[in-house]
Each structure stands twice: as C-alpha cells, then as structure tokens.
Tab-separated table of C-alpha atoms in Angstrom:
chain	number	residue	atom	x	y	z
A	1	MET	CA	24.633	1.675	-28.031
A	2	SER	CA	27.081	-1.376	-28.069
A	3	ASP	CA	25.721	-4.468	-26.083
A	4	THR	CA	28.091	-3.324	-23.330
A	5	ALA	CA	26.662	0.007	-22.803
A	6	THR	CA	22.980	-1.150	-23.047
A	7	THR	CA	23.746	-3.969	-20.428
A	8	ASP	CA	25.518	-0.656	-18.226
A	9	LEU	CA	22.357	1.328	-18.893
A	10	ASP	CA	20.045	-1.576	-17.764
A	11	VAL	CA	21.819	-2.001	-14.527
A	12	ARG	CA	22.010	1.729	-13.598
A	13	LEU	CA	18.122	2.236	-14.756
A	14	GLU	CA	17.296	-1.018	-12.420
A	15	LYS	CA	18.980	0.646	-9.648
A	16	HIS	CA	16.191	3.131	-9.198
A	17	ARG	CA	13.370	0.627	-9.505
A	18	THR	CA	12.309	0.046	-6.248
A	19	GLU	CA	12.295	3.762	-5.108
A	20	LEU	CA	10.825	4.815	-8.288
A	21	THR	CA	7.734	2.025	-7.700
A	22	GLY	CA	7.321	3.565	-4.166
A	23	TYR	CA	6.798	7.092	-5.944
A	24	CYS	CA	4.090	5.729	-8.535
A	25	TYR	CA	2.245	3.940	-6.108
A	26	ARG	CA	2.059	6.756	-3.817
A	27	MET	CA	1.043	8.917	-6.755
A	28	LEU	CA	-1.431	6.600	-8.236
A	29	GLY	CA	-2.928	4.251	-5.110
A	30	SER	CA	-2.766	0.839	-7.122
A	31	SER	CA	-0.003	-1.536	-7.035
A	32	PHE	CA	-0.150	-2.950	-10.567
A	33	GLU	CA	-0.517	0.853	-12.201
A	34	ALA	CA	2.713	1.695	-10.234
A	35	GLU	CA	4.766	-1.155	-11.960
A	36	ASP	CA	2.811	-0.345	-15.059
A	37	ALA	CA	4.154	3.149	-14.579
A	38	VAL	CA	7.668	2.160	-13.621
A	39	GLN	CA	7.999	-0.077	-16.838
A	40	ASP	CA	6.852	2.680	-19.126
A	41	THR	CA	9.050	5.097	-17.250
A	42	MET	CA	12.047	2.777	-17.961
A	43	VAL	CA	11.415	2.072	-21.646
A	44	ARG	CA	11.277	5.754	-22.183
A	45	ALA	CA	14.281	6.418	-20.459
A	46	TRP	CA	16.125	3.671	-22.287
A	47	ARG	CA	14.617	4.515	-25.818
A	48	SER	CA	15.935	8.886	-25.126
A	49	TYR	CA	18.723	7.901	-23.259
A	50	GLU	CA	20.953	9.306	-26.224
A	51	LYS	CA	19.138	12.653	-25.522
A	52	PHE	CA	19.922	13.012	-21.964
A	53	GLU	CA	22.303	15.623	-21.532
A	54	GLY	CA	23.291	14.990	-17.962
A	55	ARG	CA	22.228	18.457	-16.769
A	56	SER	CA	20.451	16.831	-13.995
A	57	SER	CA	21.397	13.380	-12.319
A	58	LEU	CA	20.028	10.337	-13.589
A	59	ARG	CA	17.857	9.889	-10.974
A	60	SER	CA	16.232	13.643	-11.225
A	61	TRP	CA	16.008	12.615	-14.926
A	62	LEU	CA	14.221	9.336	-14.267
A	63	TYR	CA	11.858	11.132	-11.449
A	64	ARG	CA	10.521	13.813	-14.286
A	65	ILE	CA	9.971	10.689	-16.435
A	66	ALA	CA	7.795	9.116	-13.831
A	67	THR	CA	5.897	12.124	-12.793
A	68	ASN	CA	4.903	13.036	-16.457
A	69	VAL	CA	3.802	8.981	-16.835
A	70	CYS	CA	1.456	9.366	-13.206
A	71	LEU	CA	0.101	12.633	-14.557
A	72	ASP	CA	-0.743	11.422	-17.664
A	73	MET	CA	-2.416	8.372	-16.041
A	74	LEU	CA	-4.175	10.413	-13.505
A	75	THR	CA	-5.537	12.914	-16.128
A	76	ALA	CA	-8.790	10.487	-15.964
A	77	GLY	CA	-9.533	12.016	-12.475
A	78	ASN	CA	-9.802	8.397	-10.598
A	79	LYS	CA	-9.285	8.465	-6.823
A	80	ARG	CA	-8.422	5.440	-5.352
A	81	ALA	CA	-10.143	5.106	-2.108
A	82	ARG	CA	-10.938	3.009	1.315
A	83	PRO	CA	-14.394	2.000	2.112
A	84	MET	CA	-14.530	4.491	5.018
A	85	ASP	CA	-13.878	7.098	2.074
A	86	LEU	CA	-16.817	6.486	0.120
A	87	THR	CA	-19.759	5.233	2.492
A	88	ASP	CA	-20.729	5.423	6.273
A	89	SER	CA	-20.062	2.179	8.281
A	90	THR	CA	-22.863	-0.333	8.240
A	91	PRO	CA	-24.650	-2.078	11.250
A	92	LEU	CA	-24.028	-5.719	11.053
A	93	ALA	CA	-28.029	-5.964	10.644
A	94	GLN	CA	-27.866	-4.102	7.342
A	95	ALA	CA	-24.803	-5.678	6.244
A	96	ALA	CA	-24.625	-6.503	2.307
A	97	LEU	CA	-21.710	-7.208	0.423
A	98	SER	CA	-21.952	-4.841	-2.643
A	99	PRO	CA	-18.880	-5.304	-4.998
A	100	ARG	CA	-17.340	-1.947	-6.795
A	101	PRO	CA	-14.706	-1.892	-9.802
A	102	ASP	CA	-11.257	-2.581	-8.848
A	103	ASN	CA	-10.257	0.876	-9.840
A	104	THR	CA	-12.170	2.093	-7.233
A	105	TRP	CA	-10.427	0.672	-4.416
A	106	LEU	CA	-6.497	1.828	-2.756
A	107	GLU	CA	-4.629	-1.429	-3.264
A	108	PRO	CA	-2.186	-3.047	-0.779
A	109	MET	CA	1.626	-3.171	-1.767
A	110	PRO	CA	4.568	-5.375	-0.461
A	111	ASP	CA	6.956	-3.265	1.394
A	112	SER	CA	10.010	-5.127	-0.657
A	113	ARG	CA	8.860	-3.724	-3.986
A	114	VAL	CA	8.365	0.043	-2.712
A	115	LEU	CA	10.854	0.759	0.450
A	116	PRO	CA	14.376	0.601	-0.681
A	117	THR	CA	16.985	-0.576	1.917
A	118	THR	CA	18.518	2.389	3.257
A	119	ASP	CA	20.907	2.647	6.404
A	120	ASP	CA	19.117	5.543	7.928
A	121	PRO	CA	16.427	4.922	10.374
A	122	ALA	CA	14.629	7.880	10.262
A	123	GLU	CA	14.652	7.724	6.571
A	124	ALA	CA	13.553	4.432	6.598
A	125	ALA	CA	10.396	5.294	9.295
A	126	VAL	CA	9.552	7.884	6.791
A	127	ALA	CA	9.067	5.790	4.049
A	128	LYS	CA	6.949	2.951	5.869
A	129	GLU	CA	4.601	5.708	7.299
A	130	SER	CA	4.363	7.154	4.053
A	131	VAL	CA	3.016	3.527	2.273
A	132	ARG	CA	0.322	3.105	5.408
A	133	LEU	CA	-2.959	2.700	4.027
A	134	ALA	CA	-4.317	6.223	5.968
A	135	PHE	CA	-1.738	8.183	4.517
A	136	MET	CA	-2.108	6.693	0.939
A	137	ALA	CA	-5.900	7.634	1.159
A	138	ALA	CA	-5.096	11.066	2.104
A	139	LEU	CA	-2.763	11.407	-0.812
A	140	GLN	CA	-5.657	10.374	-3.181
A	141	GLN	CA	-7.469	13.368	-2.030
A	142	LEU	CA	-5.114	15.964	-3.493
A	143	PRO	CA	-4.893	17.194	-7.197
A	144	ALA	CA	-2.377	15.102	-8.741
A	145	LYS	CA	0.382	18.106	-9.036
A	146	GLN	CA	-0.006	18.502	-5.224
A	147	ARG	CA	0.426	15.136	-4.642
A	148	ALA	CA	3.584	14.702	-6.471
A	149	VAL	CA	4.834	17.884	-4.895
A	150	LEU	CA	4.069	16.565	-1.101
A	151	ILE	CA	5.812	13.318	-2.154
A	152	LEU	CA	8.908	14.996	-3.654
A	153	ARG	CA	9.166	17.694	-0.597
A	154	GLU	CA	8.049	15.954	2.319
A	155	VAL	CA	9.002	11.784	1.751
A	156	LEU	CA	11.758	12.082	-0.524
A	157	ALA	CA	13.223	15.088	0.824
A	158	TRP	CA	13.682	17.089	-2.575
A	159	LYS	CA	14.401	20.807	-2.337
A	160	ALA	CA	11.776	23.237	-3.443
A	161	SER	CA	14.235	24.043	-6.358
A	162	GLU	CA	14.849	21.097	-7.644
A	163	VAL	CA	10.856	20.039	-7.476
A	164	ALA	CA	10.293	23.298	-9.391
A	165	GLU	CA	12.797	22.322	-12.268
A	166	LEU	CA	11.200	18.568	-12.501
A	167	LEU	CA	7.638	20.089	-12.709
A	168	ASP	CA	8.750	23.431	-15.064
A	169	THR	CA	7.212	25.555	-12.565
A	170	SER	CA	8.245	28.171	-9.782
A	171	VAL	CA	9.808	27.699	-6.753
A	172	ALA	CA	6.989	29.806	-4.973
A	173	SER	CA	4.552	27.921	-7.148
A	174	VAL	CA	6.007	24.863	-5.608
A	175	ASN	CA	5.788	26.276	-1.911
A	176	SER	CA	2.354	27.149	-2.434
A	177	ALA	CA	1.141	23.461	-3.436
A	178	LEU	CA	3.256	22.263	-0.656
A	179	GLN	CA	1.029	24.395	1.802
A	180	ARG	CA	-2.368	23.686	0.314
A	181	ALA	CA	-1.445	19.820	0.349
A	182	ARG	CA	-0.048	20.043	3.990
A	183	ALA	CA	-3.676	21.839	5.117
A	184	THR	CA	-5.498	19.247	3.426
A	185	LEU	CA	-3.940	16.238	5.258
A	186	ALA	CA	-3.873	18.054	8.415
A	187	GLU	CA	-7.530	18.354	8.012
A	188	ARG	CA	-7.820	14.369	7.853
A	189	GLU	CA	-5.569	14.212	10.819
A	190	GLN	CA	-8.043	15.828	12.556
A	191	ARG	CA	-10.483	13.086	11.638
A	192	GLY	CA	-8.699	9.952	12.846
A	193	ALA	CA	-4.866	9.559	13.507
A	194	ASP	CA	-3.089	6.948	11.588
A	195	ALA	CA	-1.805	3.610	13.037
A	196	ALA	CA	0.890	4.259	15.341
A	197	VAL	CA	3.352	1.274	14.956
A	198	SER	CA	6.747	0.837	15.572
A	199	ASP	CA	9.864	0.367	13.420
A	200	PRO	CA	10.626	-2.370	14.174
A	201	LEU	CA	7.559	-3.896	16.058
A	202	ASP	CA	8.158	-3.260	19.647
A	203	GLU	CA	7.736	-6.060	22.488
A	204	GLU	CA	4.161	-5.456	23.390
A	205	GLN	CA	2.951	-4.860	19.544
A	206	GLN	CA	4.380	-7.994	18.509
A	207	LYS	CA	2.733	-10.001	21.706
A	208	LEU	CA	-0.465	-8.275	20.346
A	209	LEU	CA	0.265	-9.861	16.720
A	210	ASP	CA	0.972	-13.284	18.359
A	211	ARG	CA	-2.168	-13.150	20.424
A	212	TYR	CA	-4.421	-12.291	17.004
A	213	VAL	CA	-2.940	-14.784	15.353
A	214	ALA	CA	-4.125	-17.294	18.020
A	215	ALA	CA	-7.439	-15.489	18.250
A	216	PHE	CA	-7.662	-15.607	14.511
A	217	GLU	CA	-6.810	-19.186	13.992
A	218	GLY	CA	-8.673	-20.719	16.838
A	219	TYR	CA	-11.616	-18.285	15.785
A	220	ASP	CA	-12.014	-17.150	19.287
A	221	MET	CA	-14.317	-14.361	19.147
A	222	THR	CA	-13.787	-13.658	22.736
A	223	ALA	CA	-10.008	-13.471	22.327
A	224	LEU	CA	-10.396	-11.577	19.393
A	225	THR	CA	-12.509	-8.984	20.995
A	226	ALA	CA	-9.957	-8.092	23.897
A	227	LEU	CA	-7.744	-7.172	21.151
A	228	LEU	CA	-9.962	-4.761	19.201
A	229	HIS	CA	-10.012	-1.087	19.768
A	230	GLU	CA	-13.941	-0.043	20.558
A	231	ASP	CA	-13.728	1.893	17.672
A	232	ALA	CA	-12.147	-0.379	15.192
A	233	ALA	CA	-12.761	-0.776	11.313
A	234	MET	CA	-12.912	-3.728	9.190
A	235	THR	CA	-13.156	-3.562	5.828
A	236	MET	CA	-13.013	-5.537	2.479
A	237	PRO	CA	-12.264	-4.415	-0.739
A	238	PRO	CA	-13.564	-4.914	-3.625
A	239	PHE	CA	-16.743	-4.591	-1.334
A	240	ASP	CA	-17.654	-1.214	-0.069
A	241	LEU	CA	-19.582	-2.395	3.326
A	242	TRP	CA	-17.284	-1.581	6.413
A	243	LEU	CA	-17.907	-2.368	9.735
A	244	THR	CA	-16.960	-0.431	13.280
A	245	GLY	CA	-16.563	-1.805	16.720
A	246	PRO	CA	-15.853	-5.376	18.056
A	247	SER	CA	-19.387	-6.357	18.345
A	248	ASP	CA	-20.053	-5.888	14.451
A	249	ILE	CA	-16.992	-7.315	13.305
A	250	THR	CA	-17.014	-10.256	15.515
A	251	GLY	CA	-20.724	-10.561	14.701
A	252	PHE	CA	-19.920	-10.559	11.055
A	253	MET	CA	-16.981	-13.121	11.295
A	254	THR	CA	-19.410	-15.506	12.933
A	255	THR	CA	-22.309	-15.119	10.409
A	256	LEU	CA	-21.334	-14.197	6.703
A	257	GLY	CA	-17.697	-14.613	7.814
A	258	ALA	CA	-18.255	-18.398	9.109
A	259	PRO	CA	-16.563	-19.898	6.619
A	260	CYS	CA	-13.023	-18.573	7.562
A	261	ALA	CA	-13.384	-20.578	10.773
A	262	GLY	CA	-10.277	-22.782	10.944
A	263	SER	CA	-7.927	-20.316	8.810
A	264	ARG	CA	-4.299	-20.012	8.352
A	265	LEU	CA	-2.495	-16.811	8.916
A	266	VAL	CA	1.231	-16.119	6.831
A	267	PRO	CA	2.921	-13.042	8.119
A	268	VAL	CA	3.617	-10.390	5.082
A	269	GLN	CA	4.910	-6.765	5.308
A	270	VAL	CA	2.688	-4.809	3.591
A	271	ASN	CA	1.879	-0.673	3.204
A	272	GLY	CA	4.551	-0.324	6.380
A	273	LEU	CA	2.571	-2.198	8.750
A	274	PRO	CA	1.846	-5.935	10.034
A	275	GLY	CA	0.043	-8.266	7.876
A	276	PHE	CA	-1.239	-11.470	7.121
A	277	ALA	CA	-1.958	-13.737	3.978
A	278	GLN	CA	-5.053	-15.472	4.896
A	279	TYR	CA	-5.633	-19.107	3.981
A	280	LYS	CA	-9.017	-20.546	4.768
A	281	PRO	CA	-10.100	-24.400	4.717
A	282	ASP	CA	-10.757	-25.957	1.411
A	283	PRO	CA	-13.475	-28.338	1.194
A	284	GLU	CA	-13.232	-29.646	-2.335
A	285	LYS	CA	-9.364	-30.253	-2.583
A	286	GLY	CA	-8.213	-30.469	0.729
A	287	GLY	CA	-5.590	-27.755	2.714
A	288	PHE	CA	-6.006	-24.385	2.559
A	289	THR	CA	-6.924	-21.710	-0.344
A	290	PRO	CA	-6.276	-18.160	-0.348
A	291	TRP	CA	-9.096	-15.750	0.779
A	292	ALA	CA	-7.344	-12.527	1.756
A	293	VAL	CA	-4.235	-10.155	2.330
A	294	GLN	CA	-5.142	-8.635	5.965
A	295	VAL	CA	-3.858	-5.561	6.883
A	296	LEU	CA	-3.483	-4.661	10.343
A	297	GLU	CA	-3.503	-1.062	11.759
A	298	ILE	CA	-2.599	-0.798	15.634
A	299	SER	CA	-2.416	1.911	18.136
A	300	ASP	CA	-2.336	1.882	21.814
A	301	GLY	CA	-2.291	-1.344	22.453
A	302	ARG	CA	-5.412	-2.352	20.219
A	303	ILE	CA	-6.251	-3.087	16.619
A	304	THR	CA	-7.821	-0.363	15.210
A	305	GLY	CA	-8.159	-1.344	11.719
A	306	PHE	CA	-8.399	-4.712	9.977
A	307	HIS	CA	-8.539	-4.835	6.454
A	308	CYS	CA	-9.069	-7.542	4.341
A	309	PHE	CA	-8.286	-7.473	0.561
A	310	LEU	CA	-9.694	-10.078	-1.206
A	311	ASP	CA	-8.879	-10.309	-4.624
A	312	THR	CA	-6.318	-13.272	-4.121
A	313	GLN	CA	-5.746	-14.057	-7.915
A	314	ARG	CA	-3.909	-10.851	-7.896
A	315	TRP	CA	-2.506	-10.244	-4.455
A	316	PHE	CA	-0.857	-13.739	-3.408
A	317	PRO	CA	1.244	-13.523	-6.467
A	318	LEU	CA	2.287	-10.273	-5.963
A	319	PHE	CA	3.600	-11.374	-2.406
A	320	GLY	CA	5.121	-14.115	-3.969
A	321	LEU	CA	2.546	-16.618	-2.120
A	322	PRO	CA	1.465	-20.137	-2.949
A	323	LEU	CA	-2.156	-20.311	-3.974
A	324	HIS	CA	-2.704	-23.387	-2.263
A	325	LEU	CA	-1.405	-24.695	1.426
A	326	GLU	CA	-0.987	-28.301	2.095
A	327	ALA	CA	-3.133	-29.504	5.307
A	328	GLU	CA	0.057	-30.211	6.977
A	329	THR	CA	1.764	-27.152	6.048
A	330	ASP	CA	1.641	-24.773	9.363
A	331	GLN	CA	3.695	-22.315	7.919
A	332	VAL	CA	5.298	-20.624	4.536
A	333	GLU	CA	7.861	-18.156	4.482
A	334	GLU	CA	6.719	-14.975	2.885
A	335	GLY	CA	7.802	-14.922	-0.530
A	336	VAL	CA	9.105	-11.565	-1.137
C-alpha cells in the first residue's frame, strides 16, 4: 500500500473512532477497555484491509470487527456493575469503605469520546440516553450477543437483516434476541426509572445545578438536603458502600467525608448527564487536589443519584483535567 493510500485509509478509519468507542463502551462498560477494543479494531482493519472486498460499507465492516473484539473480551464473563447492583444500601451507622477490584465497576466516560456530533436532535438524545449509568448498568446484565443486538437495533437503528449479517445469524434469531433483551430491560425499568434530563438542560435543571454547586462548595448540608430526592442514592466506586436518603448522605459527608469541605467543582459532560470534577483542598501543597468525578442524576426537580468515581489518577487525564488547581483558580475549562 502506498504512503498516500495508507494516509487515506488512516483518515477514513479515524472518522469512525468516536462512534465505535461508544459502541464498545456500551458493550464493555469500561472506558479504557472500550478504547483498547477500538484500537484493536483499527489495527485489525488496517492489517486486513486488502482482503476487504467492499461487499458491505467500511462502517459495517468496522462494526463487525469491533463486535468480534468485544465478544472475545467478554468471554471471561465479567459484568461491570454499580454498587447498588451488588449489595443492599448501608445505613450510615454501619458505613465502611471496602474497595473491590477495578474490573468490578461500571466506569464513567466523557461524552466527547463516545457521542458523535449530529444535526439530528432525536438521534443525539437517543445516543445520550444510551450511555447514562442506569441504562449502561442494565446492558451489562444482558448476555453478550443480546447486548450487541440491542445496541445495534435500538441505539444505532440498524435493520434486523444488517445485524443478522454482522453476527452471521438469521433475522429470526436477531428478533428473538432483541425481544429477550427488551424484556430484561423492562423488568429493570420497573424497579427504578432512569434520570430524566433534558438535552440541553432546561432552565430549572440548570438552576438546580447552580444551587448544587453553591451548596457543595459551601458545604451547606441544609441547602444540599433541599436538593436531594428522598430516595437519592450516593455511590463511591471503588468502594461497594452506597447510601440512600438525604440524612445518610449528608451525614456521611460531615463525618467520613468531612475532608471534602471547601472543595471546588469543575463542570464536565459525562455519560450523557451533568457532572463535575471535584477538587478538595490540598493541605500539603496548597490549592486543590483531584478527588472524584461526580455524575448527577436528576428527576422531577431533585437530585436522585450522586455518583462519585474516586480513581482520579485514571479519570482526570481521561477528561483532560489538570491534577492540581492553584488556590486562586476558581474555574478551569473542561479539557475535552
């Protein structure tokens, strides 16, 4: 292959990176495994391109490769989860911070890495909804091939015949897998609806976030309590502890979580939801040090989910965020 042809192929492959990352992320539930899977897909495509006969589009061919990569990665049977998928909530009086291995947890992902730009508002809304934490967690409960069918049919709007060709199966098998996957997701939806967030945020939702920032940065538990739904859940992966209700959440924040007082919040777009990079005061160096990527779920004018991902050495670079804020820095722009 000539240098010009190689460059042209690289450009054509790269055009599909974001949507392929979104697909692999939905399949795998892991930010870094998704990016590894896409890189593997690109390498396989580049190496075997001369055998590509053009009977399908380049995009379809890449999805076939990416699906096979993901199915291979899922043969170990690991299902990424949220704390509430694994244990019952813990009363504050019994709260203990017990970590589990990284590969246990559903991981956060910046919107910019998985949501391609589109001029179609309906398509953009479906894409955002399909990377929200609750939907992602539901996907992880599906067998791998059902997961692929549901994503390709419901999220990416492929025809049953196209999915059947990609998976080397029949249309009847695809339709059967989709029916079973829908039934599983419907059961989960009955146990708890996903966050209802407008795209873009409506005026009331933006005001709620502004009030949240003021309450959290001021560590005003009375103000924070007024923003939390009575059934609000707080999670903190890699710890399996999760708390429900404003009393236990704010109680935790003023006891075990007390070092977070005086934190600064930087807005991020994460999993199709509003979020913040939390920097807490650094008593040794001064300024602020990374503590968590917060993902907020909102419904009916209240915060229903407050999810803090604590492995900042992994998450902050992924979001293009600095690993230190100077004391006089009130804000930084989101890096991605």
